[in-house]
Amino acid sequence: MSGKGKQTQRLDKILSHMGVGTRSELKKMVKQGRIYVDGKVVKDSGIQVNPEINVIEVDGERIKYREMIYLMLHKPPGVVSATEDARDKTVLDLLRKEDRIFQPFPVGRLDKDTEGLLILTNDGPLAHELLSPRKHVPKTYEARVLGKVDAEDVKQFAAGLRLDDGYETMPAELALLGHEETDEGTVSLISLIIHEGKFHQVKRMFQAVGKRVLYLKRVAMGELKLASDLAIGSYRELTEEELNLLRNDNAAN
Ligand code: URA
């Protein structure tokens, strides 16, 4: 059901949804002769139009209608993956008003201190599918881990680990990218692919092998990679190709 809009709707409903104005503002704009549909000035803001067929113009500018929004955010640390929070800044606070109008929500959660790829959308069914435990959509992380990650850890992650609450994880692909000597001791740079998303999963997996995650970044979700030119804290719409990657992940699993 994602993607396609309803057939006809009230013009003022469409335009208020697009953030052009409130219903009463739109009424005024109609009186002022600022709104056109298919080249004809509109006399009644309540007329029925099909936004996918009819051409709507406001002050001479065409309104590009859509119902769904799909955003890629490079989440910074310090914001929570929620739509509202009494204490902390949320990822929605990073969005421009014209995007917040669509009421997007984060697809899954990253911890407050975790950075990286976060999808925001108002496409409930797609989000639901991507998060479904049955789908096992892989998530790729990079991390700095206090301790010397070694081949034995790689084996244990591949076999499945028992977390602090007794949960047995699915096989995960751990790869060692390097080591660094620091004042705190050896720090390992790793990448990890997990196929599920339990609470604090990556941190708890390392805890299970006696190590501590110091820094965590999600770099991919399914086939969709965090764009390398997307600065931390910024976001953009997914391209059609990227959206297809997500949809394919969803279909393939
Ligand atoms: N695993 C974690 O521990 N934290 C995250 O934010 C994501 C995965």
XYZ file of C-alpha atoms and ligand atoms in Angstrom:
261
model
C 0.000 0.000 0.000
C 2.995 2.293 0.337
C 3.632 4.941 -2.282
C 0.221 5.452 -3.898
C -2.096 8.107 -2.620
C -5.833 8.077 -2.291
C -7.882 9.024 -5.351
C -9.552 12.359 -4.665
C -9.369 14.488 -1.545
C -10.343 17.976 -0.482
C -7.894 20.550 -1.820
C -7.501 22.265 1.568
C -6.723 18.927 3.204
C -3.985 18.216 0.669
C -2.472 21.669 0.951
C -2.535 21.767 4.743
C -0.891 18.329 4.760
C 1.820 19.778 2.502
C 2.366 22.614 4.985
C 1.109 25.340 2.641
C -1.222 26.730 5.299
C -3.988 26.001 7.726
C -7.502 25.537 6.389
C -8.468 29.124 7.230
C -5.258 30.481 5.675
C -6.000 28.461 2.567
C -9.500 29.896 2.385
C -7.969 33.369 2.374
C -5.442 32.387 -0.279
C -8.288 31.100 -2.446
C -10.133 34.426 -2.011
C -6.970 36.206 -3.069
C -6.889 34.085 -6.230
C -3.502 32.541 -5.415
C -4.422 28.895 -5.936
C -4.898 27.199 -9.300
C -5.893 23.681 -10.284
C -5.196 22.590 -13.846
C -4.629 26.188 -14.877
C -7.949 27.479 -13.485
C -8.213 29.733 -10.478
C -9.845 27.958 -7.529
C -13.016 29.473 -6.034
C -13.636 26.943 -3.260
C -10.855 25.482 -1.083
C -12.995 22.398 -0.413
C -13.141 21.092 -3.997
C -12.160 17.502 -4.626
C -8.927 16.973 -6.534
C -6.683 14.059 -7.315
C -3.191 15.254 -6.378
C -1.549 12.605 -8.513
C -3.349 13.758 -11.650
C -4.439 17.370 -11.167
C -1.817 20.122 -11.323
C -2.006 22.275 -8.200
C -0.253 25.646 -8.176
C 0.140 28.118 -5.335
C 1.497 31.579 -6.164
C 2.533 30.243 -9.539
C 4.534 27.333 -8.081
C 3.560 23.754 -8.667
C 2.923 21.757 -5.505
C 4.543 18.360 -5.646
C 2.267 16.116 -3.674
C 3.260 12.981 -1.863
C 2.064 11.065 1.118
C 5.180 9.176 2.098
C 8.547 10.440 3.192
C 11.756 8.410 3.485
C 14.770 10.038 5.107
C 18.331 8.912 5.765
C 19.735 10.536 8.898
C 23.355 10.393 10.033
C 22.411 10.273 13.698
C 24.764 12.146 15.990
C 25.359 11.073 19.596
C 23.276 12.851 22.239
C 19.849 12.565 20.624
C 17.324 9.823 21.253
C 15.627 7.732 18.553
C 12.110 8.665 19.561
C 9.408 11.020 18.367
C 9.221 12.773 21.722
C 11.085 12.756 24.975
C 10.578 14.734 28.160
C 14.313 15.246 28.778
C 16.365 14.716 25.667
C 16.489 16.132 22.189
C 15.033 13.619 19.719
C 15.969 12.803 16.145
C 12.818 14.660 15.050
C 14.319 17.869 16.431
C 16.964 17.548 13.717
C 14.375 17.721 10.922
C 13.181 20.776 9.061
C 9.551 21.779 9.570
C 8.618 20.905 5.986
C 9.723 17.317 6.651
C 8.266 17.036 10.155
C 4.843 17.835 8.685
C 4.772 14.284 7.309
C 5.115 12.890 10.827
C 8.027 10.562 10.159
C 9.270 8.267 12.911
C 12.545 6.391 13.314
C 12.702 2.839 11.979
C 14.055 1.081 15.049
C 16.297 2.516 17.688
C 19.895 3.485 18.113
C 21.101 4.197 21.639
C 21.532 7.836 22.615
C 25.321 7.520 22.313
C 25.246 5.518 19.047
C 25.828 7.250 15.729
C 25.092 6.393 12.153
C 22.369 5.283 9.810
C 18.810 5.873 10.908
C 15.864 5.739 8.539
C 12.877 7.929 9.267
C 9.613 7.419 7.443
C 5.863 7.652 7.823
C 5.459 4.409 5.867
C 4.245 2.207 8.713
C 3.995 -1.044 6.749
C 7.547 -0.760 5.366
C 8.946 0.119 8.804
C 7.072 -2.774 10.324
C 8.458 -5.195 7.760
C 12.033 -3.952 8.169
C 11.815 -4.388 11.924
C 9.979 -7.666 11.894
C 11.970 -10.280 13.837
C 10.984 -12.823 11.156
C 12.771 -10.861 8.423
C 16.241 -10.826 10.022
C 17.237 -7.715 8.059
C 21.001 -7.488 8.653
C 22.418 -4.417 10.364
C 26.084 -3.562 10.006
C 27.960 -1.731 12.743
C 31.477 -0.450 13.232
C 32.789 -0.132 16.746
C 35.739 0.608 18.952
C 35.893 -2.004 21.661
C 38.004 -1.954 24.785
C 39.916 -5.235 24.834
C 41.725 -7.382 22.307
C 39.110 -8.882 20.009
C 40.517 -12.108 18.597
C 39.693 -15.170 16.499
C 38.019 -16.853 19.488
C 35.550 -13.931 19.719
C 34.873 -14.194 15.989
C 34.055 -17.878 16.506
C 31.798 -17.197 19.472
C 29.891 -14.461 17.644
C 29.444 -16.834 14.681
C 28.178 -19.610 16.941
C 25.765 -17.386 18.888
C 26.283 -15.937 22.353
C 24.329 -16.037 25.555
C 23.455 -12.505 26.724
C 23.070 -11.361 30.343
C 19.352 -12.217 30.326
C 19.963 -15.716 28.964
C 18.955 -14.867 25.384
C 20.918 -16.830 22.755
C 21.852 -14.590 19.845
C 21.664 -15.601 16.219
C 24.981 -16.121 14.402
C 26.677 -12.777 13.767
C 29.611 -11.903 11.517
C 32.379 -10.217 13.449
C 35.432 -8.924 11.564
C 38.538 -7.454 13.113
C 39.715 -4.269 11.380
C 42.670 -3.441 13.626
C 44.011 -2.718 17.098
C 45.186 0.458 18.794
C 47.175 0.824 21.982
C 45.703 3.560 24.196
C 46.143 4.732 27.801
C 43.077 2.635 28.668
C 44.592 -0.480 27.105
C 44.128 -2.228 23.767
C 41.229 -0.960 21.701
C 39.943 -3.116 18.830
C 38.312 -1.717 15.713
C 35.682 -4.080 14.432
C 32.763 -4.467 12.089
C 29.793 -6.593 13.009
C 26.703 -7.774 11.150
C 23.759 -8.844 13.259
C 20.447 -10.198 12.012
C 18.224 -9.154 14.883
C 17.845 -6.104 17.072
C 17.607 -6.788 20.774
C 17.964 -3.948 23.267
C 21.634 -2.779 23.423
C 22.462 -5.877 21.429
C 25.951 -5.030 20.193
C 27.073 -3.724 23.565
C 25.697 -6.777 25.337
C 27.313 -9.158 22.867
C 30.718 -7.696 23.642
C 29.911 -7.696 27.328
C 29.266 -11.441 26.969
C 32.896 -11.920 25.870
C 34.258 -9.628 28.580
C 34.761 -6.498 26.473
C 33.270 -3.023 26.388
C 32.016 -0.992 23.425
C 33.465 2.518 23.571
C 32.022 3.826 20.318
C 29.315 2.444 18.057
C 28.149 3.451 14.608
C 25.596 1.783 12.338
C 26.817 1.870 8.763
C 24.209 -0.188 6.909
C 20.750 -1.633 7.174
C 20.211 -4.461 4.727
C 21.712 -3.322 1.428
C 21.286 0.334 2.293
C 24.544 2.017 3.314
C 24.998 5.264 5.201
C 26.007 7.782 2.506
C 29.677 8.652 2.977
C 29.060 12.326 2.165
C 26.248 12.749 4.693
C 27.685 14.843 7.532
C 26.951 13.776 11.062
C 23.657 15.329 12.227
C 22.393 15.906 8.695
C 19.867 14.053 6.606
C 18.389 13.807 3.159
C 15.649 11.954 1.330
C 16.394 8.456 0.146
C 16.907 8.222 -3.594
C 14.557 5.995 -5.555
C 17.398 3.459 -5.839
C 18.024 3.449 -2.099
C 14.356 3.019 -1.391
C 14.274 0.072 -3.753
C 17.187 -1.476 -1.847
C 15.142 -1.295 1.338
C 12.055 -2.667 -0.353
C 14.076 -5.499 -1.889
C 15.625 -6.386 1.470
C 12.189 -6.578 2.795
C 10.978 -8.832 -0.032
C 14.082 -11.037 -0.082
C 14.132 -12.027 3.584
N 23.377 -2.287 19.617
C 23.621 -1.492 20.676
O 24.135 -1.926 21.681
N 23.278 -0.189 20.569
C 22.724 0.356 19.465
O 22.455 1.561 19.436
C 22.482 -0.494 18.375
C 22.807 -1.816 18.476
